Amino acid sequence: MGMCLSRSSGPVKKRQSKRLTNQSAAAVNGGGSNRWSRNRSSKRDDSIIQERALAAAILLQQQMQNGGGVGAVPFDRSASLRYPNSNSKKNPPLPRSSSSRARSLTDPLLQPHQLVNQEVKVDDLETNHLDPLVHGGGFGAWCWYKTIALLEEAGFKVTAVDLTGSGIHSFDTNSIASLSQYVQPLTDFLEKLADGEKVILVGHDFGGACISFAMELHSLKVSKAVFVAAAMLTSGQSALDMFSQKESTIHHDNPQEHMLYVSETLFIEMRSRIFEENCPKIVSGKTDSNDLMRQSQIFIYANGNDKPPTAIDLDKSLLRDLLFNHSPAKDVALASVSMRPIPFSPVLEKLCLTDSKYGSVRRFYIETTEDNAIPIALQQNLISNNPPEQVFHLKGADHSPFFSKPQGLHRILVDISRIPST
């Protein structure tokens, strides 16, 4: 009986299993769904593979463009870091910086600095020496670090000089007695050039007066001169005169009294008057550009208060508003620990410029539209009084375009270098 029961239970189980096959229709349909899911996953995987292949092609193309050849840089196989599994159920990763994010198909093949430098063929230029770069009053060669990097990457030969008592030049600023002494590092550089070798001089701020002095001495060694928000003076003018619409007719019998008057009254008041008459008020909190210039100047009397000042320092707390109102904070910090006093005697010295020497050099001017130190109206006065060959407009730049608009400044310098000789 037991055997009979065991036999009878067997077929029942088989029949039940056969009936279950009818219910498994849904499972069959489910299997179709699984196949569709697998197909979708396969397509997604194909898309990822295609994207990886495209990224590899882009990397290869960049290596070829940079002259590295096929095997210059080993291929990075850690693609999973850049293309995470789309099926991952983990929380989305935190945003990464652009330097480590995955490359998008919409990204340019070249980096921004490479886009700036593309199509630059320095071998076809009259000269590929864009130097020396001459800093303004209180600055040093350090201020050109972005410009140097961009120009060198484009293939130019670049040098930035520290004028006497500036940057890391160890000479005491208070002991500088003349413009020729102040610009000696620049004139020494030009004297050492080989016969027939020419350069493009670039001067910023008071560096404009310095390159003008050098152009008069070494006109045959200068292909072009570029004035960047700079003192572009005429013969008989000093940097002080730049801030006056007419030369001073004030005279004193006592030369010492005259120097004191010029230093303490004329320098400040002339600059203030030209701001008030020609320049719009540029508000920074409760201080306009005129007040900023007046408040920022600190006269240094190294030889005693009864003698003419020896240098002018700038209040570090006002540097941002006066010189760097559109510059990155890190560059303002660099300037605040690097700037040095401006020697006073060179500021008073009048230039002697001739048409046969200084006048034979092609001049170009770069305007800085958001400048609080030499406002745009004052720059345009300089241009109208001493017209250059061409004027360039650097929109959005403060008095320090090498910080606030480095790529725009670079582009203009390259464009000037491309202008053919006449």
GROMACS .gro file of C-alpha atoms in nm:
model
  422
    1MET     CA    1   0.000   0.000   0.000
    2GLY     CA    2   0.282   0.223   0.080
    3MET     CA    3   0.430   0.152  -0.261
    4CYS     CA    4   0.094   0.225  -0.425
    5LEU     CA    5   0.068   0.555  -0.245
    6SER     CA    6   0.416   0.648  -0.347
    7ARG     CA    7   0.341   0.566  -0.713
    8SER     CA    8   0.015   0.756  -0.711
    9SER     CA    9   0.177   1.065  -0.562
   10GLY     CA   10   0.441   1.072  -0.836
   11PRO     CA   11   0.205   1.140  -1.130
   12VAL     CA   12   0.020   1.402  -0.928
   13LYS     CA   13   0.341   1.592  -0.885
   14LYS     CA   14   0.415   1.559  -1.257
   15ARG     CA   15   0.073   1.687  -1.354
   16GLN     CA   16   0.107   1.978  -1.117
   17SER     CA   17   0.443   2.059  -1.269
   18LYS     CA   18   0.285   2.048  -1.616
   19ARG     CA   19   0.009   2.284  -1.505
   20LEU     CA   20   0.270   2.520  -1.370
   21THR     CA   21   0.415   2.547  -1.717
   22ASN     CA   22   0.098   2.733  -1.819
   23GLN     CA   23   0.154   2.979  -1.536
   24SER     CA   24   0.512   3.023  -1.645
   25ALA     CA   25   0.392   3.210  -1.953
   26ALA     CA   26   0.433   3.526  -1.757
   27ALA     CA   27   0.784   3.415  -1.675
   28VAL     CA   28   0.842   3.360  -2.045
   29ASN     CA   29   0.722   3.711  -2.108
   30GLY     CA   30   0.944   3.816  -1.825
   31GLY     CA   31   1.231   3.647  -2.001
   32GLY     CA   32   1.156   3.862  -2.303
   33SER     CA   33   1.168   4.163  -2.077
   34ASN     CA   34   1.503   4.047  -1.947
   35ARG     CA   35   1.628   4.011  -2.302
   36TRP     CA   36   1.511   4.367  -2.379
   37SER     CA   37   1.687   4.486  -2.064
   38ARG     CA   38   2.001   4.305  -2.169
   39ASN     CA   39   1.979   4.463  -2.514
   40ARG     CA   40   1.938   4.806  -2.359
   41SER     CA   41   2.234   4.743  -2.130
   42SER     CA   42   2.435   4.624  -2.427
   43LYS     CA   43   2.356   4.942  -2.617
   44ARG     CA   44   2.457   5.147  -2.318
   45ASP     CA   45   2.782   4.955  -2.292
   46ASP     CA   46   2.841   5.009  -2.664
   47SER     CA   47   2.785   5.381  -2.613
   48ILE     CA   48   3.037   5.387  -2.330
   49ILE     CA   49   3.288   5.195  -2.540
   50GLN     CA   50   3.239   5.439  -2.827
   51GLU     CA   51   3.284   5.732  -2.592
   52ARG     CA   52   3.604   5.580  -2.455
   53ALA     CA   53   3.731   5.519  -2.806
   54LEU     CA   54   3.658   5.879  -2.900
   55ALA     CA   55   3.839   6.002  -2.590
   56ALA     CA   56   4.138   5.786  -2.679
   57ALA     CA   57   4.136   5.929  -3.032
   58ILE     CA   58   4.129   6.282  -2.891
   59LEU     CA   59   4.423   6.207  -2.662
   60LEU     CA   60   4.615   6.055  -2.952
   61GLN     CA   61   4.545   6.357  -3.170
   62GLN     CA   62   4.666   6.593  -2.899
   63GLN     CA   63   4.987   6.393  -2.858
   64MET     CA   64   5.048   6.408  -3.233
   65GLN     CA   65   4.982   6.784  -3.240
   66ASN     CA   66   5.225   6.838  -2.953
   67GLY     CA   67   5.493   6.642  -3.136
   68GLY     CA   68   5.494   6.365  -2.884
   69GLY     CA   69   5.439   6.082  -3.130
   70VAL     CA   70   5.231   5.776  -3.076
   71GLY     CA   71   5.424   5.633  -2.787
   72ALA     CA   72   5.520   5.956  -2.610
   73VAL     CA   73   5.280   5.919  -2.321
   74PRO     CA   74   5.147   5.580  -2.205
   75PHE     CA   75   4.775   5.542  -2.243
   76ASP     CA   76   4.592   5.576  -1.913
   77ARG     CA   77   4.373   5.268  -1.870
   78SER     CA   78   4.201   5.387  -1.555
   79ALA     CA   79   3.894   5.474  -1.757
   80SER     CA   80   3.665   5.354  -1.479
   81LEU     CA   81   3.762   5.662  -1.282
   82ARG     CA   82   3.646   5.888  -1.561
   83TYR     CA   83   3.355   5.679  -1.682
   84PRO     CA   84   3.191   5.529  -1.372
   85ASN     CA   85   2.953   5.236  -1.413
   86SER     CA   86   2.614   5.381  -1.498
   87ASN     CA   87   2.445   5.088  -1.317
   88SER     CA   88   2.608   5.179  -0.988
   89LYS     CA   89   2.357   5.230  -0.711
   90LYS     CA   90   2.591   5.445  -0.505
   91ASN     CA   91   2.516   5.806  -0.440
   92PRO     CA   92   2.640   6.039  -0.716
   93PRO     CA   93   2.997   6.157  -0.656
   94LEU     CA   94   3.071   6.509  -0.542
   95PRO     CA   95   3.154   6.757  -0.820
   96ARG     CA   96   3.518   6.752  -0.918
   97SER     CA   97   3.736   7.036  -1.039
   98SER     CA   98   3.764   7.091  -1.412
   99SER     CA   99   4.121   6.965  -1.400
  100SER     CA  100   4.007   6.614  -1.302
  101ARG     CA  101   3.660   6.587  -1.448
  102ALA     CA  102   3.577   6.354  -1.735
  103ARG     CA  103   3.631   6.496  -2.081
  104SER     CA  104   3.309   6.586  -2.258
  105LEU     CA  105   3.252   6.550  -2.629
  106THR     CA  106   3.183   6.925  -2.638
  107ASP     CA  107   3.521   7.014  -2.486
  108PRO     CA  108   3.771   7.180  -2.723
  109LEU     CA  109   4.064   6.974  -2.837
  110LEU     CA  110   4.299   7.243  -2.705
  111GLN     CA  111   4.326   7.397  -2.362
  112PRO     CA  112   4.234   7.770  -2.333
  113HIS     CA  113   4.598   7.885  -2.333
  114GLN     CA  114   4.659   7.671  -2.642
  115LEU     CA  115   4.364   7.832  -2.817
  116VAL     CA  116   4.520   8.172  -2.747
  117ASN     CA  117   4.851   8.062  -2.897
  118GLN     CA  118   4.728   7.872  -3.201
  119GLU     CA  119   4.835   8.002  -3.542
  120VAL     CA  120   5.131   8.190  -3.391
  121LYS     CA  121   5.428   8.139  -3.625
  122VAL     CA  122   5.713   8.327  -3.463
  123ASP     CA  123   5.958   8.238  -3.740
  124ASP     CA  124   5.762   8.458  -3.980
  125LEU     CA  125   5.778   8.766  -3.754
  126GLU     CA  126   6.014   9.061  -3.785
  127THR     CA  127   6.138   8.968  -3.436
  128ASN     CA  128   6.033   8.710  -3.181
  129HIS     CA  129   6.195   8.904  -2.896
  130LEU     CA  130   5.907   9.049  -2.696
  131ASP     CA  131   6.136   9.194  -2.436
  132PRO     CA  132   6.228   9.337  -2.212
  133LEU     CA  133   5.900   9.372  -2.032
  134VAL     CA  134   5.940   9.686  -1.820
  135HIS     CA  135   5.737   9.722  -1.501
  136GLY     CA  136   5.581  10.039  -1.365
  137GLY     CA  137   5.659  10.240  -1.055
  138GLY     CA  138   5.667  10.024  -0.743
  139PHE     CA  139   5.630   9.701  -0.941
  140GLY     CA  140   5.900   9.454  -1.044
  141ALA     CA  141   5.965   9.185  -1.301
  142TRP     CA  142   5.743   8.957  -1.091
  143CYS     CA  143   5.427   9.131  -1.215
  144TRP     CA  144   5.474   8.986  -1.566
  145TYR     CA  145   5.472   8.619  -1.464
  146LYS     CA  146   5.148   8.533  -1.648
  147THR     CA  147   5.251   8.723  -1.961
  148ILE     CA  148   5.592   8.556  -1.963
  149ALA     CA  149   5.438   8.209  -1.942
  150LEU     CA  150   5.193   8.276  -2.227
  151LEU     CA  151   5.451   8.434  -2.456
  152GLU     CA  152   5.710   8.163  -2.398
  153GLU     CA  153   5.453   7.895  -2.471
  154ALA     CA  154   5.378   8.074  -2.799
  155GLY     CA  155   5.746   8.057  -2.892
  156PHE     CA  156   5.862   8.410  -2.808
  157LYS     CA  157   6.185   8.500  -2.633
  158VAL     CA  158   6.085   8.696  -2.325
  159THR     CA  159   6.276   8.879  -2.055
  160ALA     CA  160   6.142   9.095  -1.773
  161VAL     CA  161   6.385   9.329  -1.599
  162ASP     CA  162   6.395   9.467  -1.247
  163LEU     CA  163   6.479   9.835  -1.275
  164THR     CA  164   6.721   9.977  -1.019
  165GLY     CA  165   6.582   9.945  -0.667
  166SER     CA  166   6.280   9.745  -0.787
  167GLY     CA  167   6.174   9.383  -0.747
  168ILE     CA  168   6.471   9.183  -0.624
  169HIS     CA  169   6.725   9.448  -0.730
  170SER     CA  170   6.908   9.521  -0.406
  171PHE     CA  171   6.983   9.891  -0.460
  172ASP     CA  172   6.830  10.135  -0.211
  173THR     CA  173   6.539  10.314  -0.378
  174ASN     CA  174   6.604  10.630  -0.176
  175SER     CA  175   6.951  10.662  -0.330
  176ILE     CA  176   6.837  10.677  -0.694
  177ALA     CA  177   6.921  11.024  -0.823
  178SER     CA  178   6.831  11.014  -1.194
  179LEU     CA  179   6.624  10.844  -1.459
  180SER     CA  180   6.935  10.705  -1.630
  181GLN     CA  181   7.036  10.536  -1.304
  182TYR     CA  182   6.686  10.396  -1.260
  183VAL     CA  183   6.667  10.246  -1.611
  184GLN     CA  184   7.026  10.117  -1.623
  185PRO     CA  185   6.923   9.746  -1.614
  186LEU     CA  186   6.714   9.811  -1.926
  187THR     CA  187   6.983  10.003  -2.115
  188ASP     CA  188   7.243   9.742  -2.017
  189PHE     CA  189   7.021   9.473  -2.168
  190LEU     CA  190   6.988   9.662  -2.497
  191GLU     CA  191   7.360   9.734  -2.517
  192LYS     CA  192   7.435   9.361  -2.500
  193LEU     CA  193   7.217   9.277  -2.801
  194ALA     CA  194   7.403   9.157  -3.108
  195ASP     CA  195   7.437   9.388  -3.406
  196GLY     CA  196   7.120   9.381  -3.614
  197GLU     CA  197   6.917   9.216  -3.338
  198LYS     CA  198   6.593   9.395  -3.254
  199VAL     CA  199   6.337   9.366  -2.977
  200ILE     CA  200   5.985   9.481  -2.899
  201LEU     CA  201   5.986   9.692  -2.582
  202VAL     CA  202   5.682   9.678  -2.353
  203GLY     CA  203   5.639   9.936  -2.077
  204HIS     CA  204   5.370   9.964  -1.810
  205ASP     CA  205   5.282  10.275  -1.605
  206PHE     CA  206   5.604  10.472  -1.534
  207GLY     CA  207   5.779  10.206  -1.742
  208GLY     CA  208   5.650  10.403  -2.041
  209ALA     CA  209   5.887  10.689  -1.957
  210CYS     CA  210   6.164  10.432  -1.907
  211ILE     CA  211   6.126  10.269  -2.249
  212SER     CA  212   6.103  10.616  -2.409
  213PHE     CA  213   6.442  10.696  -2.254
  214ALA     CA  214   6.581  10.367  -2.388
  215MET     CA  215   6.430  10.424  -2.734
  216GLU     CA  216   6.622  10.751  -2.760
  217LEU     CA  217   6.949  10.578  -2.668
  218HIS     CA  218   6.906  10.256  -2.870
  219SER     CA  219   6.652  10.329  -3.143
  220LEU     CA  220   6.823  10.093  -3.390
  221LYS     CA  221   6.772   9.800  -3.155
  222VAL     CA  222   6.399   9.856  -3.099
  223SER     CA  223   6.153   9.726  -3.357
  224LYS     CA  224   5.836   9.841  -3.181
  225ALA     CA  225   5.741   9.994  -2.847
  226VAL     CA  226   5.421   9.907  -2.662
  227PHE     CA  227   5.282  10.135  -2.391
  228VAL     CA  228   5.046   9.953  -2.153
  229ALA     CA  229   4.845  10.207  -1.950
  230ALA     CA  230   5.175  10.390  -1.952
  231ALA     CA  231   5.334  10.734  -1.945
  232MET     CA  232   5.381  10.805  -2.316
  233LEU     CA  233   5.553  11.143  -2.291
  234THR     CA  234   5.669  11.405  -2.538
  235SER     CA  235   6.009  11.570  -2.534
  236GLY     CA  236   6.045  11.812  -2.245
  237GLN     CA  237   5.786  11.633  -2.032
  238SER     CA  238   5.831  11.449  -1.704
  239ALA     CA  239   5.605  11.187  -1.552
  240LEU     CA  240   5.481  11.460  -1.320
  241ASP     CA  241   5.384  11.675  -1.618
  242MET     CA  242   5.172  11.387  -1.745
  243PHE     CA  243   4.914  11.480  -1.483
  244SER     CA  244   4.896  11.845  -1.582
  245GLN     CA  245   4.728  11.989  -1.890
  246LYS     CA  246   4.994  12.257  -1.909
  247GLU     CA  247   5.346  12.273  -1.774
  248SER     CA  248   5.394  12.451  -1.446
  249THR     CA  249   5.516  12.812  -1.462
  250ILE     CA  250   5.588  12.824  -1.090
  251HIS     CA  251   5.945  12.925  -1.008
  252HIS     CA  252   6.125  12.981  -0.680
  253ASP     CA  253   6.455  13.155  -0.615
  254ASN     CA  254   6.543  12.885  -0.364
  255PRO     CA  255   6.585  12.551  -0.549
  256GLN     CA  256   6.530  12.358  -0.229
  257GLU     CA  257   6.202  12.539  -0.165
  258HIS     CA  258   6.102  12.474  -0.524
  259MET     CA  259   6.164  12.101  -0.489
  260LEU     CA  260   5.964  12.087  -0.169
  261TYR     CA  261   5.680  12.277  -0.330
  262VAL     CA  262   5.678  12.047  -0.631
  263SER     CA  263   5.693  11.733  -0.424
  264GLU     CA  264   5.435  11.818  -0.161
  265THR     CA  265   5.195  12.041  -0.355
  266LEU     CA  266   5.233  12.020  -0.730
  267PHE     CA  267   5.259  11.644  -0.750
  268ILE     CA  268   4.940  11.587  -0.556
  269GLU     CA  269   4.736  11.888  -0.670
  270MET     CA  270   4.811  11.856  -1.041
  271ARG     CA  271   4.716  11.492  -1.032
  272SER     CA  272   4.402  11.574  -0.838
  273ARG     CA  273   4.299  11.850  -1.078
  274ILE     CA  274   4.339  11.640  -1.390
  275PHE     CA  275   4.127  11.369  -1.229
  276GLU     CA  276   3.854  11.615  -1.137
  277GLU     CA  277   3.846  11.785  -1.478
  278ASN     CA  278   3.880  11.490  -1.713
  279CYS     CA  279   3.796  11.168  -1.532
  280PRO     CA  280   3.460  11.043  -1.410
  281LYS     CA  281   3.423  10.968  -1.043
  282ILE     CA  282   3.494  10.602  -0.985
  283VAL     CA  283   3.336  10.510  -0.656
  284SER     CA  284   3.489  10.249  -0.429
  285GLY     CA  285   3.288  10.252  -0.107
  286LYS     CA  286   3.298  10.618  -0.009
  287THR     CA  287   3.625  10.695  -0.190
  288ASP     CA  288   3.653  10.804  -0.556
  289SER     CA  289   3.964  10.760  -0.772
  290ASN     CA  290   4.088  11.112  -0.702
  291ASP     CA  291   4.075  11.058  -0.326
  292LEU     CA  292   4.230  10.714  -0.366
  293MET     CA  293   4.535  10.857  -0.541
  294ARG     CA  294   4.573  11.135  -0.287
  295GLN     CA  295   4.531  10.906   0.012
  296SER     CA  296   4.753  10.628  -0.119
  297GLN     CA  297   5.070  10.837  -0.162
  298ILE     CA  298   5.319  10.826   0.124
  299PHE     CA  299   5.624  11.049   0.074
  300ILE     CA  300   5.953  10.918   0.213
  301TYR     CA  301   6.215  11.169   0.335
  302ALA     CA  302   6.525  10.954   0.378
  303ASN     CA  303   6.748  11.265   0.381
  304GLY     CA  304   6.540  11.450   0.638
  305ASN     CA  305   6.208  11.631   0.640
  306ASP     CA  306   6.372  11.959   0.538
  307LYS     CA  307   6.500  11.801   0.215
  308PRO     CA  308   6.310  11.689  -0.095
  309PRO     CA  309   6.144  11.348  -0.072
  310THR     CA  310   6.347  11.053  -0.193
  311ALA     CA  311   6.067  10.811  -0.278
  312ILE     CA  312   5.692  10.759  -0.285
  313ASP     CA  313   5.534  10.458  -0.123
  314LEU     CA  314   5.175  10.341  -0.162
  315ASP     CA  315   4.939  10.256   0.121
  316LYS     CA  316   4.903   9.878   0.104
  317SER     CA  317   4.545   9.894   0.231
  318LEU     CA  318   4.444  10.094  -0.079
  319LEU     CA  319   4.630   9.889  -0.340
  320ARG     CA  320   4.329   9.680  -0.440
  321ASP     CA  321   4.105   9.978  -0.512
  322LEU     CA  322   4.377  10.183  -0.680
  323LEU     CA  323   4.573   9.932  -0.890
  324PHE     CA  324   4.398   9.594  -0.878
  325ASN     CA  325   4.022   9.664  -0.872
  326HIS     CA  326   3.958   9.382  -1.124
  327SER     CA  327   4.250   9.152  -1.040
  328PRO     CA  328   4.237   8.811  -0.866
  329ALA     CA  329   4.288   8.810  -0.490
  330LYS     CA  330   4.602   8.594  -0.513
  331ASP     CA  331   4.769   8.852  -0.739
  332VAL     CA  332   4.673   9.135  -0.504
  333ALA     CA  333   4.832   8.936  -0.222
  334LEU     CA  334   5.147   8.887  -0.431
  335ALA     CA  335   5.167   9.260  -0.503
  336SER     CA  336   5.110   9.360  -0.141
  337VAL     CA  337   5.423   9.172  -0.031
  338SER     CA  338   5.632   9.253  -0.340
  339MET     CA  339   5.583   9.622  -0.424
  340ARG     CA  340   5.855   9.868  -0.330
  341PRO     CA  341   5.868  10.250  -0.307
  342ILE     CA  342   5.896  10.454  -0.628
  343PRO     CA  343   6.214  10.666  -0.658
  344PHE     CA  344   6.115  11.031  -0.669
  345SER     CA  345   6.392  11.195  -0.874
  346PRO     CA  346   6.315  11.001  -1.197
  347VAL     CA  347   5.950  11.110  -1.170
  348LEU     CA  348   6.059  11.476  -1.189
  349GLU     CA  349   6.310  11.434  -1.472
  350LYS     CA  350   6.210  11.571  -1.811
  351LEU     CA  351   6.280  11.358  -2.116
  352CYS     CA  352   6.483  11.474  -2.414
  353LEU     CA  353   6.342  11.291  -2.717
  354THR     CA  354   6.426  11.346  -3.085
  355ASP     CA  355   6.235  11.262  -3.400
  356SER     CA  356   6.539  11.097  -3.556
  357LYS     CA  357   6.580  10.844  -3.272
  358TYR     CA  358   6.277  10.811  -3.044
  359GLY     CA  359   6.050  10.922  -3.328
  360SER     CA  360   6.180  10.652  -3.562
  361VAL     CA  361   6.044  10.369  -3.343
  362ARG     CA  362   5.689  10.249  -3.410
  363ARG     CA  363   5.471  10.304  -3.105
  364PHE     CA  364   5.150  10.130  -2.995
  365TYR     CA  365   4.927  10.202  -2.697
  366ILE     CA  366   4.705   9.963  -2.498
  367GLU     CA  367   4.421  10.134  -2.310
  368THR     CA  368   4.286   9.987  -1.985
  369THR     CA  369   3.921  10.080  -1.946
  370GLU     CA  370   3.872  10.018  -1.572
  371ASP     CA  371   4.191  10.189  -1.459
  372ASN     CA  372   4.174  10.386  -1.133
  373ALA     CA  373   4.542  10.490  -1.131
  374ILE     CA  374   4.565  10.634  -1.484
  375PRO     CA  375   4.197  10.660  -1.583
  376ILE     CA  376   4.096  10.612  -1.943
  377ALA     CA  377   4.038  10.986  -1.998
  378LEU     CA  378   4.395  11.061  -1.894
  379GLN     CA  379   4.525  10.782  -2.118
  380GLN     CA  380   4.335  10.932  -2.411
  381ASN     CA  381   4.489  11.273  -2.336
  382LEU     CA  382   4.833  11.116  -2.361
  383ILE     CA  383   4.737  10.952  -2.690
  384SER     CA  384   4.602  11.273  -2.843
  385ASN     CA  385   4.912  11.471  -2.738
  386ASN     CA  386   5.155  11.210  -2.872
  387PRO     CA  387   4.968  10.990  -3.122
  388PRO     CA  388   5.102  10.635  -3.166
  389GLU     CA  389   5.067  10.425  -3.479
  390GLN     CA  390   4.775  10.227  -3.337
  391VAL     CA  391   4.566  10.215  -3.018
  392PHE     CA  392   4.428   9.892  -2.869
  393HIS     CA  393   4.136   9.881  -2.628
  394LEU     CA  394   4.156   9.622  -2.347
  395LYS     CA  395   3.803   9.614  -2.211
  396GLY     CA  396   3.755   9.527  -1.845
  397ALA     CA  397   4.121   9.571  -1.754
  398ASP     CA  398   4.228   9.760  -1.443
  399HIS     CA  399   4.566   9.933  -1.409
  400SER     CA  400   4.734   9.591  -1.397
  401PRO     CA  401   4.613   9.404  -1.709
  402PHE     CA  402   4.884   9.140  -1.666
  403PHE     CA  403   4.673   9.029  -1.366
  404SER     CA  404   4.316   9.126  -1.459
  405LYS     CA  405   4.324   9.041  -1.833
  406PRO     CA  406   4.637   8.833  -1.898
  407GLN     CA  407   4.508   8.647  -2.205
  408GLY     CA  408   4.362   8.963  -2.359
  409LEU     CA  409   4.691   9.143  -2.306
  410HIS     CA  410   4.879   8.846  -2.451
  411ARG     CA  411   4.658   8.841  -2.760
  412ILE     CA  412   4.721   9.212  -2.825
  413LEU     CA  413   5.096   9.175  -2.779
  414VAL     CA  414   5.099   8.888  -3.028
  415ASP     CA  415   4.888   9.093  -3.272
  416ILE     CA  416   5.133   9.383  -3.246
  417SER     CA  417   5.425   9.149  -3.310
  418ARG     CA  418   5.252   9.032  -3.629
  419ILE     CA  419   5.219   9.382  -3.775
  420PRO     CA  420   5.464   9.379  -4.069
  421SER     CA  421   5.750   9.622  -4.097
  422THR     CA  422   5.689   9.927  -4.310
   0.00000   0.00000   0.00000
